PDB file of C-alpha atoms in Angstrom:
ATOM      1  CA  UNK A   1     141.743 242.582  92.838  1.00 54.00           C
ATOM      2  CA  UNK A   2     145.120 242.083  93.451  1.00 65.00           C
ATOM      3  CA  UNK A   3     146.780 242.423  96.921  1.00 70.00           C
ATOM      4  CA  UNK A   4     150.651 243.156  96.400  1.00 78.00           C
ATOM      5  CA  UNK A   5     152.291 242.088  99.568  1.00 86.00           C
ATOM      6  CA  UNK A   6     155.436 243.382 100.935  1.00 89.00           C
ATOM      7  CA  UNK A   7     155.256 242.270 104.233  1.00 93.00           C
ATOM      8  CA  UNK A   8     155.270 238.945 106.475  1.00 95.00           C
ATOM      9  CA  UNK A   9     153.308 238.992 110.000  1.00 97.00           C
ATOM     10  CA  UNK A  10     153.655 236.095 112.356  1.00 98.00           C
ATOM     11  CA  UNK A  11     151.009 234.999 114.683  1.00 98.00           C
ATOM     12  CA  UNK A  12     150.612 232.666 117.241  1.00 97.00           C
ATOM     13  CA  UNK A  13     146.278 231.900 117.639  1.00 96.00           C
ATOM     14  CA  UNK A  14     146.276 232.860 120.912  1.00 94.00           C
ATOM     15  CA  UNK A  15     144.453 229.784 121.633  1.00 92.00           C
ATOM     16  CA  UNK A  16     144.622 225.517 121.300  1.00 88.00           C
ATOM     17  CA  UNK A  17     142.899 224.739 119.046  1.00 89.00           C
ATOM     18  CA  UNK A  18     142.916 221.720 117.868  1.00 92.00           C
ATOM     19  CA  UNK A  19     143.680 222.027 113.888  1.00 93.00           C
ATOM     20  CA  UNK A  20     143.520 224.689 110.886  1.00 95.00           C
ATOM     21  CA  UNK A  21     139.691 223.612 110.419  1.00 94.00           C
ATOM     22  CA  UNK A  22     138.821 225.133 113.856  1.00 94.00           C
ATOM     23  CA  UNK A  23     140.413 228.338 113.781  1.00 95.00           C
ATOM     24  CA  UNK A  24     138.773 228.354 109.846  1.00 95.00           C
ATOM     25  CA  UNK A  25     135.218 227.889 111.735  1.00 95.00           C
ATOM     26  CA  UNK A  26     135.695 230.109 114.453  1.00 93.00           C
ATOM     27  CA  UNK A  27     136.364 232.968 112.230  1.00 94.00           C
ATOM     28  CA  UNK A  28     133.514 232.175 109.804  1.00 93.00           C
ATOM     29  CA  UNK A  29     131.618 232.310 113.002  1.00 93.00           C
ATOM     30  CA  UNK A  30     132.630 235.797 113.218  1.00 92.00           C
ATOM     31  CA  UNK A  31     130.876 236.901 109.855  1.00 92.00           C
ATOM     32  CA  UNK A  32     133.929 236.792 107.966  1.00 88.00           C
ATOM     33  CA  UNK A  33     134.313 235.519 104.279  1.00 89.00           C
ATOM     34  CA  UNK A  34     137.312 232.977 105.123  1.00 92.00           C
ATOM     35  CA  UNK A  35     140.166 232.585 107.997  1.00 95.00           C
ATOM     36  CA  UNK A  36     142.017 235.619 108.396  1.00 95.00           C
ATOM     37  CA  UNK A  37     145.509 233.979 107.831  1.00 97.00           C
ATOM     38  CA  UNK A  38     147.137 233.475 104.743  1.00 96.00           C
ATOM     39  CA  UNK A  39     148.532 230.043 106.597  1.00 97.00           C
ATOM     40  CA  UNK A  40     148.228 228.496 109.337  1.00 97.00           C
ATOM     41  CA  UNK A  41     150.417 225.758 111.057  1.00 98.00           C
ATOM     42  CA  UNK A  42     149.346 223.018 112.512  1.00 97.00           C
ATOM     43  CA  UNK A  43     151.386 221.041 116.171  1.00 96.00           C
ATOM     44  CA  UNK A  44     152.583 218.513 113.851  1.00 96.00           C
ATOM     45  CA  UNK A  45     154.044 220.975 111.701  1.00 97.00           C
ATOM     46  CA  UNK A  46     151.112 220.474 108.639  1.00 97.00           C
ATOM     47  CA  UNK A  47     150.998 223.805 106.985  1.00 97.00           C
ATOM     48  CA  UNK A  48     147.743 224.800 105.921  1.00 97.00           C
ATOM     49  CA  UNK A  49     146.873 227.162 103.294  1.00 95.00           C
ATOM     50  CA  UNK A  50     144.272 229.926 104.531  1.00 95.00           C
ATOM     51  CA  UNK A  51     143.011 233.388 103.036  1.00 93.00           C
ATOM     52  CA  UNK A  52     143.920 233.483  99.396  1.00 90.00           C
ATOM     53  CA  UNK A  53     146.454 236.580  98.985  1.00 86.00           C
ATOM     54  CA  UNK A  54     143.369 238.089  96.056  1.00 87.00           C
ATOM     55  CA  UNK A  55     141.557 239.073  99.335  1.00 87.00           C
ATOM     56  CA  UNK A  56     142.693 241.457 101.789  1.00 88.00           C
ATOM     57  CA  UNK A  57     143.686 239.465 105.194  1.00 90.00           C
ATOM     58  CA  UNK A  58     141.906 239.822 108.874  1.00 92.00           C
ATOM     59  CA  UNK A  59     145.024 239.550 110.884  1.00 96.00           C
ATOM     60  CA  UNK A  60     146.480 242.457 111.399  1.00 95.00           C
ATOM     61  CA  UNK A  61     144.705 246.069 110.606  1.00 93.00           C
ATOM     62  CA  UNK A  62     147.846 248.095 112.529  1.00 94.00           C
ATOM     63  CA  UNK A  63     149.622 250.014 109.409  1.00 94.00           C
ATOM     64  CA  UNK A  64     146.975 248.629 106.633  1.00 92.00           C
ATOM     65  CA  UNK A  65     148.799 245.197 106.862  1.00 94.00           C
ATOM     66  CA  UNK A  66     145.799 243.269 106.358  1.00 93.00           C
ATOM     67  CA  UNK A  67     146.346 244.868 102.650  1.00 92.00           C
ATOM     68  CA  UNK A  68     150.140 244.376 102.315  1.00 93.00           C
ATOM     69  CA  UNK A  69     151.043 241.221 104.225  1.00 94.00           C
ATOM     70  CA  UNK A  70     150.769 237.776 104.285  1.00 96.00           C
ATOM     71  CA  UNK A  71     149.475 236.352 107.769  1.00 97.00           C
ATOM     72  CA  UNK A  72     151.137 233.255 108.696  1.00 98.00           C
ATOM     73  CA  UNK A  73     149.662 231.770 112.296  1.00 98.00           C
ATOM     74  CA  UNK A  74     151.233 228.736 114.277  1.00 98.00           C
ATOM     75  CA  UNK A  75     148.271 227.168 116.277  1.00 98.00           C
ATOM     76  CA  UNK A  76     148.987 227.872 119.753  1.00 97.00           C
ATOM     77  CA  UNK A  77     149.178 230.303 122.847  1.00 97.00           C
ATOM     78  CA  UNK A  78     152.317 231.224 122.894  1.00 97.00           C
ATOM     79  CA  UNK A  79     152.693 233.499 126.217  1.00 97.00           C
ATOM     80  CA  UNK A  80     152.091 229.915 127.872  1.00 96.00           C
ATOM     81  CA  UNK A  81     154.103 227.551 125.715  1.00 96.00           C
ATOM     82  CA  UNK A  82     156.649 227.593 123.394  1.00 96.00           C
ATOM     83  CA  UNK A  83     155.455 226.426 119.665  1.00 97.00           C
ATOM     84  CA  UNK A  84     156.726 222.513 118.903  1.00 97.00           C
ATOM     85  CA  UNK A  85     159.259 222.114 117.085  1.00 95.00           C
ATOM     86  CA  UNK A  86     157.561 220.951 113.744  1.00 96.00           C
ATOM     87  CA  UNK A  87     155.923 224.411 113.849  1.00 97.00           C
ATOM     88  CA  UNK A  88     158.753 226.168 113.800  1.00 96.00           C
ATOM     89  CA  UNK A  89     160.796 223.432 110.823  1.00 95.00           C
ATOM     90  CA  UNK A  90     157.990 224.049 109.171  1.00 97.00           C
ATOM     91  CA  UNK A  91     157.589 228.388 109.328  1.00 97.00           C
ATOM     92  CA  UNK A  92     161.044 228.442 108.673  1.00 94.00           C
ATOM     93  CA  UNK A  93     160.156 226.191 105.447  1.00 94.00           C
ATOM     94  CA  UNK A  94     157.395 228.087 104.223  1.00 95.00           C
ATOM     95  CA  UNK A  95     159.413 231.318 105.058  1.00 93.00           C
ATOM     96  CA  UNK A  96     162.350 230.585 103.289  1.00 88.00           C
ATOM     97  CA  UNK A  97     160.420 229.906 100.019  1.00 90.00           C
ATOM     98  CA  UNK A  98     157.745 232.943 100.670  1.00 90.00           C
ATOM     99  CA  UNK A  99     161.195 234.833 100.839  1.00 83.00           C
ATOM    100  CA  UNK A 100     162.146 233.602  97.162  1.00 81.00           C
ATOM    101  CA  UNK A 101     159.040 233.418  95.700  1.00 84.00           C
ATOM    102  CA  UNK A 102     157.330 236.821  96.931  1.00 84.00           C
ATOM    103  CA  UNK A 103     160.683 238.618  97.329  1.00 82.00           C
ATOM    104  CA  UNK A 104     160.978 239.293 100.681  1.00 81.00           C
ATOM    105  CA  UNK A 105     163.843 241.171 102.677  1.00 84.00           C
ATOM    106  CA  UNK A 106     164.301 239.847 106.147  1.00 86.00           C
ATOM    107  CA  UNK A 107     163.612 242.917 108.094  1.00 89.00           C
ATOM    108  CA  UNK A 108     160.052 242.916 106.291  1.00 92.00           C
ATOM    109  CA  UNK A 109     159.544 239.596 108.311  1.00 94.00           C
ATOM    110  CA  UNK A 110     157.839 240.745 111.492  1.00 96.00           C
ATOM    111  CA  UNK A 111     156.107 239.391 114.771  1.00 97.00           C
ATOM    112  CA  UNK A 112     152.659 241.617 114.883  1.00 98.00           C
ATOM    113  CA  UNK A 113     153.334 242.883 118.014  1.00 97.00           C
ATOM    114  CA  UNK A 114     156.497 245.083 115.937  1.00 96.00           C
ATOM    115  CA  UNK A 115     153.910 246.048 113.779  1.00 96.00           C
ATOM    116  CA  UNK A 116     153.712 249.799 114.177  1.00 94.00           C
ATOM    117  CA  UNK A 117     150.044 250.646 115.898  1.00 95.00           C
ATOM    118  CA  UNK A 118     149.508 246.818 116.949  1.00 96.00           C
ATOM    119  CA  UNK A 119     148.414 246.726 120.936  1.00 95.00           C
ATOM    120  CA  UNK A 120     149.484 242.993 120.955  1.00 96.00           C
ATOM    121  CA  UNK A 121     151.619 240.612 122.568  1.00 96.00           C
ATOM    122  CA  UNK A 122     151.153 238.505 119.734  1.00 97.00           C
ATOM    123  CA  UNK A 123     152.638 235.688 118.740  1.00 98.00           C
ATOM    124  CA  UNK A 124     153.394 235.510 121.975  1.00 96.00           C
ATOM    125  CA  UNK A 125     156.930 235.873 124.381  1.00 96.00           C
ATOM    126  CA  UNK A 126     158.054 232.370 123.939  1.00 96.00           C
ATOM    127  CA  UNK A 127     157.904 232.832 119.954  1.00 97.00           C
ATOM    128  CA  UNK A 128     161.350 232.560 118.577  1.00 95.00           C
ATOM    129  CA  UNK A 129     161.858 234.873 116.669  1.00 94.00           C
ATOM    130  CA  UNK A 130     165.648 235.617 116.923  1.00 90.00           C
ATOM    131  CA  UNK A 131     166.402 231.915 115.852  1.00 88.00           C
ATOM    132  CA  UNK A 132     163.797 232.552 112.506  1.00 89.00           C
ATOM    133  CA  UNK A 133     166.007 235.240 111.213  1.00 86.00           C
ATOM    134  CA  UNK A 134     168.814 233.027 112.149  1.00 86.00           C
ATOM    135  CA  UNK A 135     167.899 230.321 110.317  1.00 86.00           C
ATOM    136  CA  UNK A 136     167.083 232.616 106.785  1.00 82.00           C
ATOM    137  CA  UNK A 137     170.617 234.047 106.801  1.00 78.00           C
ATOM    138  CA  UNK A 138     171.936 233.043 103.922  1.00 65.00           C
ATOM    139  CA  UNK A 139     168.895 232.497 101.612  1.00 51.00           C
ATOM    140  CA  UNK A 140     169.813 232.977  98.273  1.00 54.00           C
ATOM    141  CA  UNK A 141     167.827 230.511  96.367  1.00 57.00           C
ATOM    142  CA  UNK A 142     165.548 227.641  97.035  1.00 58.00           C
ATOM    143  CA  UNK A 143     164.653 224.882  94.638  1.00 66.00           C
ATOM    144  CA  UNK A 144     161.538 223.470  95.057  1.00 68.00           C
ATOM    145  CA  UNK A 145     160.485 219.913  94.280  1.00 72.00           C
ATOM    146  CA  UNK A 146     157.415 218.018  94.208  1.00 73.00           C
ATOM    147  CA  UNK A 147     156.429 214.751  94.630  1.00 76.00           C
ATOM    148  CA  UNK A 148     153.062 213.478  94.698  1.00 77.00           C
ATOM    149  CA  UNK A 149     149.600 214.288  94.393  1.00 83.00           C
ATOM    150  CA  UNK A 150     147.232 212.190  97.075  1.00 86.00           C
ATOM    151  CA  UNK A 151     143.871 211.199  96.970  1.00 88.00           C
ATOM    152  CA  UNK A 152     143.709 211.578 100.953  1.00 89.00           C
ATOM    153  CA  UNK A 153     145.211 214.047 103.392  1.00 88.00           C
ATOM    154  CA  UNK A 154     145.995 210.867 105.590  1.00 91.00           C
ATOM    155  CA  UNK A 155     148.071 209.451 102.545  1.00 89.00           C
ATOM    156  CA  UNK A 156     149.920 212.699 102.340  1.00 89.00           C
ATOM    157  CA  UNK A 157     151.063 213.005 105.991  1.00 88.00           C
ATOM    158  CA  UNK A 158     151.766 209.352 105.769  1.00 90.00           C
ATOM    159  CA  UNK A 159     154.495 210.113 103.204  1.00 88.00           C
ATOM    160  CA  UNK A 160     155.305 213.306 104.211  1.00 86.00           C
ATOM    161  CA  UNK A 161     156.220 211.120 108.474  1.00 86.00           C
ATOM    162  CA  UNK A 162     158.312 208.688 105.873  1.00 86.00           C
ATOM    163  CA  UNK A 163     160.313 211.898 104.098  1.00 84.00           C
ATOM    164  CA  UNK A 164     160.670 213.301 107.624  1.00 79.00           C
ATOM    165  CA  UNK A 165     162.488 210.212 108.856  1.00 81.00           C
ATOM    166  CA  UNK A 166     164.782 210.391 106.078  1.00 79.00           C
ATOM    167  CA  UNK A 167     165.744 214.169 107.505  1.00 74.00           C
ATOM    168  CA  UNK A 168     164.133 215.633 104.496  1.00 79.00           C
ATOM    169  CA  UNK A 169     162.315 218.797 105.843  1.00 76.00           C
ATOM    170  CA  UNK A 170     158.729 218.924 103.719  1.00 80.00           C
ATOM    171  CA  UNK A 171     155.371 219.729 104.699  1.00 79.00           C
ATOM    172  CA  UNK A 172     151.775 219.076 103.561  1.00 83.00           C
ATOM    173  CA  UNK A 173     149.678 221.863 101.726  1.00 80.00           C
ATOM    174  CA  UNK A 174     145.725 221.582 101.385  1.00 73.00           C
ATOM    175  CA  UNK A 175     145.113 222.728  97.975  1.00 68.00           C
TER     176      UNK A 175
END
């Protein structure tokens, strides 16, 4: 079945855990088929596909988002500490081409705790939110490029550090 979404909710995991893998196992733990997140980003900025949008997400029930959204969650507690600054390079990344590719309008961009019915503080006060929309002003069309297919995740964030250095903003997704 097919999940049409119309929405983007940010997250923060409430939590520190150390990569994508653990959040994945803690909610397996739970009973649940996958993570709830569509994607989750990692300290270093590593974006990690999650939930495939076919399935309906466990992130946020408020307003049947969990049906209409995609989840996107920056590993973290961010009440506590503000998310590094290769998570947020790397939301406003895979935000910008969401936005192209899914066809998003900004204002349908939203922390959960906007969501209408959430009882959260999620992602968290220190989440900046204001400078996200800043940074998607402007949006009108993103080219994407490609390059490389690696036999190792290790070989990808190696080239992905050497792009970096360059000042070309990229990120690695687990296929």
């Amino acid at each position: 079945m097919n999940y049409p979404r119309s929405y983007i909710i940010l997250h923060h995991t409430g939590a520190e855990e150390k990569d994508a893998q653990q959040v994945r196992k803690n909610h397996l733990s739970r009973g649940w088929r996958d993570v709830g997140y569509n994607y989750i980003i990692e300290r270093d900025g590593t974006v990690v596909k999650g939930r495939s949008l076919e399935l309906p997400g466990a992130h946020c029930a408020a307003s049947g988002m969990n049906h209409k959204s995609v989840g996107i969650a920056l590993i973290g507690n961010f009440e506590v500490r503000s998310p590094t600054e290769q998570q947020i390079k790397a939301l406003i990344s895979l935000l910008k081409k969401l936005k192209k590719e899914l066809n998003f309008p900004e204002k349908n961009i939203l922390p959960h705790k906007n969501v209408p019915g959430a009882k959260t503080l999620c992602p968290g006060k220190n989440f900046p939110f204001s400078r996200l929309l800043e940074s998607l002003k402007g949006t009108e069309r993103l080219w994407k490029v490609q390059c490389g297919a690696f036999s190792s995740r290790k070989k990808a964030e190696e080239f992905a550090e050497k792009l970096k250095k360059m000042g070309i903003s990229c990120f690695v997704v687990e296929p």
